């Protein structure tokens, strides 16, 4: 699979699996993108890497940001 520089990820999966996944996520009120990003964050955390998105309180500076 090619690895480009854009933020897009394109994969081919079984159409039936895709329908079932979308249906299950719809029941939970999640989009495929939301679910995928959650799984990515969990995977990276398990590997001991930084989280993709830092959780901050509103108006709090990002970690490492100058004040």
PDB file of N, CA and C in Angstrom:
ATOM      1  N   UNK A   1       0.849  -1.174   0.000  1.00  0.00           N
ATOM      2  CA  UNK A   1       0.000   0.000   0.000  1.00  0.00           C
ATOM      3  C   UNK A   1       0.897   1.240   0.000  1.00  0.00           C
ATOM      4  N   UNK A   2       0.569   2.166  -0.854  1.00  0.00           N
ATOM      5  CA  UNK A   2       1.345   3.401  -0.951  1.00  0.00           C
ATOM      6  C   UNK A   2       1.134   4.265   0.291  1.00  0.00           C
ATOM      7  N   UNK A   3       2.178   4.970   0.670  1.00  0.00           N
ATOM      8  CA  UNK A   3       2.098   5.891   1.799  1.00  0.00           C
ATOM      9  C   UNK A   3       2.386   7.289   1.260  1.00  0.00           C
ATOM     10  N   UNK A   4       1.355   8.122   1.206  1.00  0.00           N
ATOM     11  CA  UNK A   4       1.497   9.473   0.693  1.00  0.00           C
ATOM     12  C   UNK A   4       1.659  10.481   1.817  1.00  0.00           C
ATOM     13  N   UNK A   5       1.660  11.745   1.454  1.00  0.00           N
ATOM     14  CA  UNK A   5       1.857  12.807   2.435  1.00  0.00           C
ATOM     15  C   UNK A   5       0.551  13.485   2.857  1.00  0.00           C
ATOM     16  N   UNK A   6      -0.576  13.123   2.225  1.00  0.00           N
ATOM     17  CA  UNK A   6      -1.851  13.740   2.591  1.00  0.00           C
ATOM     18  C   UNK A   6      -2.374  13.108   3.882  1.00  0.00           C
ATOM     19  N   UNK A   7      -3.458  13.623   4.387  1.00  0.00           N
ATOM     20  CA  UNK A   7      -4.068  13.070   5.592  1.00  0.00           C
ATOM     21  C   UNK A   7      -5.086  11.982   5.299  1.00  0.00           C
ATOM     22  N   UNK A   8      -5.182  11.574   4.056  1.00  0.00           N
ATOM     23  CA  UNK A   8      -6.182  10.575   3.672  1.00  0.00           C
ATOM     24  C   UNK A   8      -5.633   9.175   3.832  1.00  0.00           C
ATOM     25  N   UNK A   9      -6.528   8.258   4.243  1.00  0.00           N
ATOM     26  CA  UNK A   9      -6.218   6.834   4.320  1.00  0.00           C
ATOM     27  C   UNK A   9      -7.262   6.122   3.477  1.00  0.00           C
ATOM     28  N   UNK A  10      -6.828   5.326   2.538  1.00  0.00           N
ATOM     29  CA  UNK A  10      -7.744   4.608   1.662  1.00  0.00           C
ATOM     30  C   UNK A  10      -7.453   3.122   1.794  1.00  0.00           C
ATOM     31  N   UNK A  11      -8.481   2.356   2.166  1.00  0.00           N
ATOM     32  CA  UNK A  11      -8.332   0.902   2.267  1.00  0.00           C
ATOM     33  C   UNK A  11      -9.531   0.235   1.606  1.00  0.00           C
ATOM     34  N   UNK A  12      -9.310  -0.947   1.082  1.00  0.00           N
ATOM     35  CA  UNK A  12     -10.399  -1.742   0.516  1.00  0.00           C
ATOM     36  C   UNK A  12     -10.765  -2.820   1.516  1.00  0.00           C
ATOM     37  N   UNK A  13     -12.060  -2.888   1.855  1.00  0.00           N
ATOM     38  CA  UNK A  13     -12.537  -3.950   2.738  1.00  0.00           C
ATOM     39  C   UNK A  13     -13.778  -4.572   2.116  1.00  0.00           C
ATOM     40  N   UNK A  14     -14.172  -5.711   2.640  1.00  0.00           N
ATOM     41  CA  UNK A  14     -15.371  -6.401   2.173  1.00  0.00           C
ATOM     42  C   UNK A  14     -16.577  -5.480   2.339  1.00  0.00           C
ATOM     43  N   UNK A  15     -17.392  -5.312   1.295  1.00  0.00           N
ATOM     44  CA  UNK A  15     -18.554  -4.422   1.392  1.00  0.00           C
ATOM     45  C   UNK A  15     -19.515  -4.800   2.525  1.00  0.00           C
ATOM     46  N   UNK A  16     -19.678  -6.081   2.798  1.00  0.00           N
ATOM     47  CA  UNK A  16     -20.556  -6.501   3.892  1.00  0.00           C
ATOM     48  C   UNK A  16     -20.020  -6.059   5.240  1.00  0.00           C
ATOM     49  N   UNK A  17     -18.718  -6.188   5.435  1.00  0.00           N
ATOM     50  CA  UNK A  17     -18.086  -5.734   6.675  1.00  0.00           C
ATOM     51  C   UNK A  17     -18.249  -4.226   6.823  1.00  0.00           C
ATOM     52  N   UNK A  18     -18.087  -3.517   5.729  1.00  0.00           N
ATOM     53  CA  UNK A  18     -18.240  -2.058   5.766  1.00  0.00           C
ATOM     54  C   UNK A  18     -19.658  -1.674   6.203  1.00  0.00           C
ATOM     55  N   UNK A  19     -20.667  -2.340   5.633  1.00  0.00           N
ATOM     56  CA  UNK A  19     -22.061  -2.043   6.005  1.00  0.00           C
ATOM     57  C   UNK A  19     -22.304  -2.339   7.477  1.00  0.00           C
ATOM     58  N   UNK A  20     -21.811  -3.494   7.951  1.00  0.00           N
ATOM     59  CA  UNK A  20     -22.019  -3.862   9.365  1.00  0.00           C
ATOM     60  C   UNK A  20     -21.302  -2.891  10.297  1.00  0.00           C
ATOM     61  N   UNK A  21     -20.111  -2.486   9.931  1.00  0.00           N
ATOM     62  CA  UNK A  21     -19.359  -1.541  10.752  1.00  0.00           C
ATOM     63  C   UNK A  21     -20.081  -0.200  10.833  1.00  0.00           C
ATOM     64  N   UNK A  22     -20.511   0.316   9.684  1.00  0.00           N
ATOM     65  CA  UNK A  22     -21.240   1.591   9.682  1.00  0.00           C
ATOM     66  C   UNK A  22     -22.527   1.489  10.496  1.00  0.00           C
ATOM     67  N   UNK A  23     -23.243   0.371  10.385  1.00  0.00           N
ATOM     68  CA  UNK A  23     -24.490   0.197  11.136  1.00  0.00           C
ATOM     69  C   UNK A  23     -24.218   0.181  12.640  1.00  0.00           C
ATOM     70  N   UNK A  24     -23.180  -0.541  13.057  1.00  0.00           N
ATOM     71  CA  UNK A  24     -22.847  -0.622  14.481  1.00  0.00           C
ATOM     72  C   UNK A  24     -22.428   0.744  15.010  1.00  0.00           C
ATOM     73  N   UNK A  25     -21.638   1.463  14.241  1.00  0.00           N
ATOM     74  CA  UNK A  25     -21.186   2.789  14.678  1.00  0.00           C
ATOM     75  C   UNK A  25     -22.349   3.768  14.735  1.00  0.00           C
ATOM     76  N   UNK A  26     -23.280   3.648  13.791  1.00  0.00           N
ATOM     77  CA  UNK A  26     -24.450   4.529  13.793  1.00  0.00           C
ATOM     78  C   UNK A  26     -25.256   4.336  15.072  1.00  0.00           C
ATOM     79  N   UNK A  27     -25.374   3.086  15.518  1.00  0.00           N
ATOM     80  CA  UNK A  27     -26.101   2.811  16.766  1.00  0.00           C
ATOM     81  C   UNK A  27     -25.453   3.512  17.948  1.00  0.00           C
ATOM     82  N   UNK A  28     -24.137   3.679  17.899  1.00  0.00           N
ATOM     83  CA  UNK A  28     -23.406   4.349  18.978  1.00  0.00           C
ATOM     84  C   UNK A  28     -23.279   5.854  18.750  1.00  0.00           C
ATOM     85  N   UNK A  29     -23.785   6.332  17.633  1.00  0.00           N
ATOM     86  CA  UNK A  29     -23.704   7.756  17.332  1.00  0.00           C
ATOM     87  C   UNK A  29     -22.304   8.203  16.954  1.00  0.00           C
ATOM     88  N   UNK A  30     -21.521   7.288  16.393  1.00  0.00           N
ATOM     89  CA  UNK A  30     -20.140   7.614  15.997  1.00  0.00           C
ATOM     90  C   UNK A  30     -19.994   7.518  14.493  1.00  0.00           C
ATOM     91  N   UNK A  31     -19.075   8.305  13.972  1.00  0.00           N
ATOM     92  CA  UNK A  31     -18.719   8.193  12.565  1.00  0.00           C
ATOM     93  C   UNK A  31     -17.536   7.232  12.440  1.00  0.00           C
ATOM     94  N   UNK A  32     -17.312   6.763  11.246  1.00  0.00           N
ATOM     95  CA  UNK A  32     -16.163   5.895  10.999  1.00  0.00           C
ATOM     96  C   UNK A  32     -14.869   6.639  11.316  1.00  0.00           C
ATOM     97  N   UNK A  33     -14.830   7.912  10.989  1.00  0.00           N
ATOM     98  CA  UNK A  33     -13.634   8.710  11.273  1.00  0.00           C
ATOM     99  C   UNK A  33     -13.396   8.806  12.783  1.00  0.00           C
ATOM    100  N   UNK A  34     -14.454   9.092  13.554  1.00  0.00           N
ATOM    101  CA  UNK A  34     -14.322   9.175  15.010  1.00  0.00           C
ATOM    102  C   UNK A  34     -13.787   7.854  15.572  1.00  0.00           C
ATOM    103  N   UNK A  35     -14.402   6.751  15.138  1.00  0.00           N
ATOM    104  CA  UNK A  35     -14.002   5.425  15.617  1.00  0.00           C
ATOM    105  C   UNK A  35     -12.556   5.133  15.257  1.00  0.00           C
ATOM    106  N   UNK A  36     -12.181   5.429  14.030  1.00  0.00           N
ATOM    107  CA  UNK A  36     -10.818   5.156  13.577  1.00  0.00           C
ATOM    108  C   UNK A  36      -9.802   5.966  14.381  1.00  0.00           C
ATOM    109  N   UNK A  37     -10.081   7.240  14.599  1.00  0.00           N
ATOM    110  CA  UNK A  37      -9.149   8.072  15.361  1.00  0.00           C
ATOM    111  C   UNK A  37      -9.025   7.597  16.810  1.00  0.00           C
ATOM    112  N   UNK A  38     -10.139   7.132  17.403  1.00  0.00           N
ATOM    113  CA  UNK A  38     -10.076   6.564  18.761  1.00  0.00           C
ATOM    114  C   UNK A  38      -9.188   5.323  18.773  1.00  0.00           C
ATOM    115  N   UNK A  39      -9.371   4.452  17.786  1.00  0.00           N
ATOM    116  CA  UNK A  39      -8.553   3.232  17.715  1.00  0.00           C
ATOM    117  C   UNK A  39      -7.082   3.578  17.506  1.00  0.00           C
ATOM    118  N   UNK A  40      -6.811   4.583  16.676  1.00  0.00           N
ATOM    119  CA  UNK A  40      -5.416   5.014  16.454  1.00  0.00           C
ATOM    120  C   UNK A  40      -4.792   5.511  17.749  1.00  0.00           C
ATOM    121  N   UNK A  41      -5.527   6.335  18.484  1.00  0.00           N
ATOM    122  CA  UNK A  41      -5.014   6.877  19.740  1.00  0.00           C
ATOM    123  C   UNK A  41      -4.753   5.748  20.740  1.00  0.00           C
ATOM    124  N   UNK A  42      -5.680   4.792  20.826  1.00  0.00           N
ATOM    125  CA  UNK A  42      -5.491   3.653  21.732  1.00  0.00           C
ATOM    126  C   UNK A  42      -4.271   2.841  21.342  1.00  0.00           C
ATOM    127  N   UNK A  43      -4.128   2.567  20.059  1.00  0.00           N
ATOM    128  CA  UNK A  43      -2.998   1.775  19.563  1.00  0.00           C
ATOM    129  C   UNK A  43      -1.669   2.452  19.873  1.00  0.00           C
ATOM    130  N   UNK A  44      -1.602   3.752  19.609  1.00  0.00           N
ATOM    131  CA  UNK A  44      -0.352   4.477  19.863  1.00  0.00           C
ATOM    132  C   UNK A  44      -0.055   4.526  21.356  1.00  0.00           C
ATOM    133  N   UNK A  45      -1.087   4.673  22.191  1.00  0.00           N
ATOM    134  CA  UNK A  45      -0.883   4.685  23.644  1.00  0.00           C
ATOM    135  C   UNK A  45      -0.355   3.325  24.113  1.00  0.00           C
ATOM    136  N   UNK A  46      -0.896   2.245  23.549  1.00  0.00           N
ATOM    137  CA  UNK A  46      -0.429   0.909  23.914  1.00  0.00           C
ATOM    138  C   UNK A  46       1.028   0.711  23.537  1.00  0.00           C
ATOM    139  N   UNK A  47       1.459   1.354  22.492  1.00  0.00           N
ATOM    140  CA  UNK A  47       2.846   1.236  22.034  1.00  0.00           C
ATOM    141  C   UNK A  47       3.773   2.187  22.787  1.00  0.00           C
ATOM    142  N   UNK A  48       3.208   2.950  23.712  1.00  0.00           N
ATOM    143  CA  UNK A  48       4.028   3.868  24.501  1.00  0.00           C
ATOM    144  C   UNK A  48       4.365   5.150  23.779  1.00  0.00           C
ATOM    145  N   UNK A  49       3.581   5.480  22.761  1.00  0.00           N
ATOM    146  CA  UNK A  49       3.805   6.701  22.001  1.00  0.00           C
ATOM    147  C   UNK A  49       2.904   7.802  22.532  1.00  0.00           C
ATOM    148  N   UNK A  50       3.155   9.014  22.104  1.00  0.00           N
ATOM    149  CA  UNK A  50       2.316  10.148  22.478  1.00  0.00           C
ATOM    150  C   UNK A  50       0.931   9.984  21.886  1.00  0.00           C
ATOM    151  N   UNK A  51      -0.073  10.507  22.587  1.00  0.00           N
ATOM    152  CA  UNK A  51      -1.440  10.487  22.078  1.00  0.00           C
ATOM    153  C   UNK A  51      -1.507  11.411  20.861  1.00  0.00           C
ATOM    154  N   UNK A  52      -2.402  11.093  19.939  1.00  0.00           N
ATOM    155  CA  UNK A  52      -2.571  11.924  18.757  1.00  0.00           C
ATOM    156  C   UNK A  52      -3.134  13.289  19.111  1.00  0.00           C
ATOM    157  N   UNK A  53      -4.049  13.306  20.072  1.00  0.00           N
ATOM    158  CA  UNK A  53      -4.692  14.550  20.456  1.00  0.00           C
ATOM    159  C   UNK A  53      -4.567  14.691  21.962  1.00  0.00           C
ATOM    160  N   UNK A  54      -3.963  15.777  22.395  1.00  0.00           N
ATOM    161  CA  UNK A  54      -3.843  16.057  23.821  1.00  0.00           C
ATOM    162  C   UNK A  54      -5.176  16.589  24.318  1.00  0.00           C
ATOM    163  N   UNK A  55      -5.645  16.081  25.462  1.00  0.00           N
ATOM    164  CA  UNK A  55      -6.862  16.628  26.054  1.00  0.00           C
ATOM    165  C   UNK A  55      -6.453  17.791  26.943  1.00  0.00           C
ATOM    166  N   UNK A  56      -7.089  18.938  26.692  1.00  0.00           N
ATOM    167  CA  UNK A  56      -6.772  20.143  27.454  1.00  0.00           C
ATOM    168  C   UNK A  56      -8.059  20.769  27.944  1.00  0.00           C
ATOM    169  N   UNK A  57      -7.942  21.560  28.975  1.00  0.00           N
ATOM    170  CA  UNK A  57      -9.091  22.345  29.411  1.00  0.00           C
ATOM    171  C   UNK A  57      -9.167  23.561  28.490  1.00  0.00           C
ATOM    172  N   UNK A  58     -10.366  24.106  28.295  1.00  0.00           N
ATOM    173  CA  UNK A  58     -10.485  25.293  27.430  1.00  0.00           C
ATOM    174  C   UNK A  58      -9.565  26.412  27.893  1.00  0.00           C
ATOM    175  N   UNK A  59      -8.969  27.080  26.948  1.00  0.00           N
ATOM    176  CA  UNK A  59      -8.082  28.220  27.167  1.00  0.00           C
ATOM    177  C   UNK A  59      -6.763  27.839  27.849  1.00  0.00           C
ATOM    178  N   UNK A  60      -6.497  26.556  28.028  1.00  0.00           N
ATOM    179  CA  UNK A  60      -5.212  26.149  28.602  1.00  0.00           C
ATOM    180  C   UNK A  60      -4.209  26.024  27.465  1.00  0.00           C
ATOM    181  N   UNK A  61      -2.974  26.478  27.665  1.00  0.00           N
ATOM    182  CA  UNK A  61      -1.975  26.366  26.599  1.00  0.00           C
ATOM    183  C   UNK A  61      -1.650  24.914  26.314  1.00  0.00           C
ATOM    184  N   UNK A  62      -1.324  24.635  25.068  1.00  0.00           N
ATOM    185  CA  UNK A  62      -0.908  23.290  24.700  1.00  0.00           C
ATOM    186  C   UNK A  62       0.399  22.965  25.400  1.00  0.00           C
ATOM    187  N   UNK A  63       0.617  21.687  25.627  1.00  0.00           N
ATOM    188  CA  UNK A  63       1.832  21.252  26.299  1.00  0.00           C
ATOM    189  C   UNK A  63       3.036  21.724  25.484  1.00  0.00           C
ATOM    190  N   UNK A  64       3.983  22.357  26.127  1.00  0.00           N
ATOM    191  CA  UNK A  64       5.177  22.853  25.450  1.00  0.00           C
ATOM    192  C   UNK A  64       4.998  24.218  24.826  1.00  0.00           C
ATOM    193  N   UNK A  65       3.801  24.784  24.900  1.00  0.00           N
ATOM    194  CA  UNK A  65       3.551  26.103  24.308  1.00  0.00           C
ATOM    195  C   UNK A  65       4.127  27.182  25.216  1.00  0.00           C
ATOM    196  N   UNK A  66       4.624  28.229  24.607  1.00  0.00           N
ATOM    197  CA  UNK A  66       5.152  29.366  25.369  1.00  0.00           C
ATOM    198  C   UNK A  66       4.013  30.237  25.850  1.00  0.00           C
ATOM    199  N   UNK A  67       4.166  30.770  27.043  1.00  0.00           N
ATOM    200  CA  UNK A  67       3.116  31.634  27.581  1.00  0.00           C
ATOM    201  C   UNK A  67       3.557  33.075  27.573  1.00  0.00           C
TER     202      UNK A  67
END
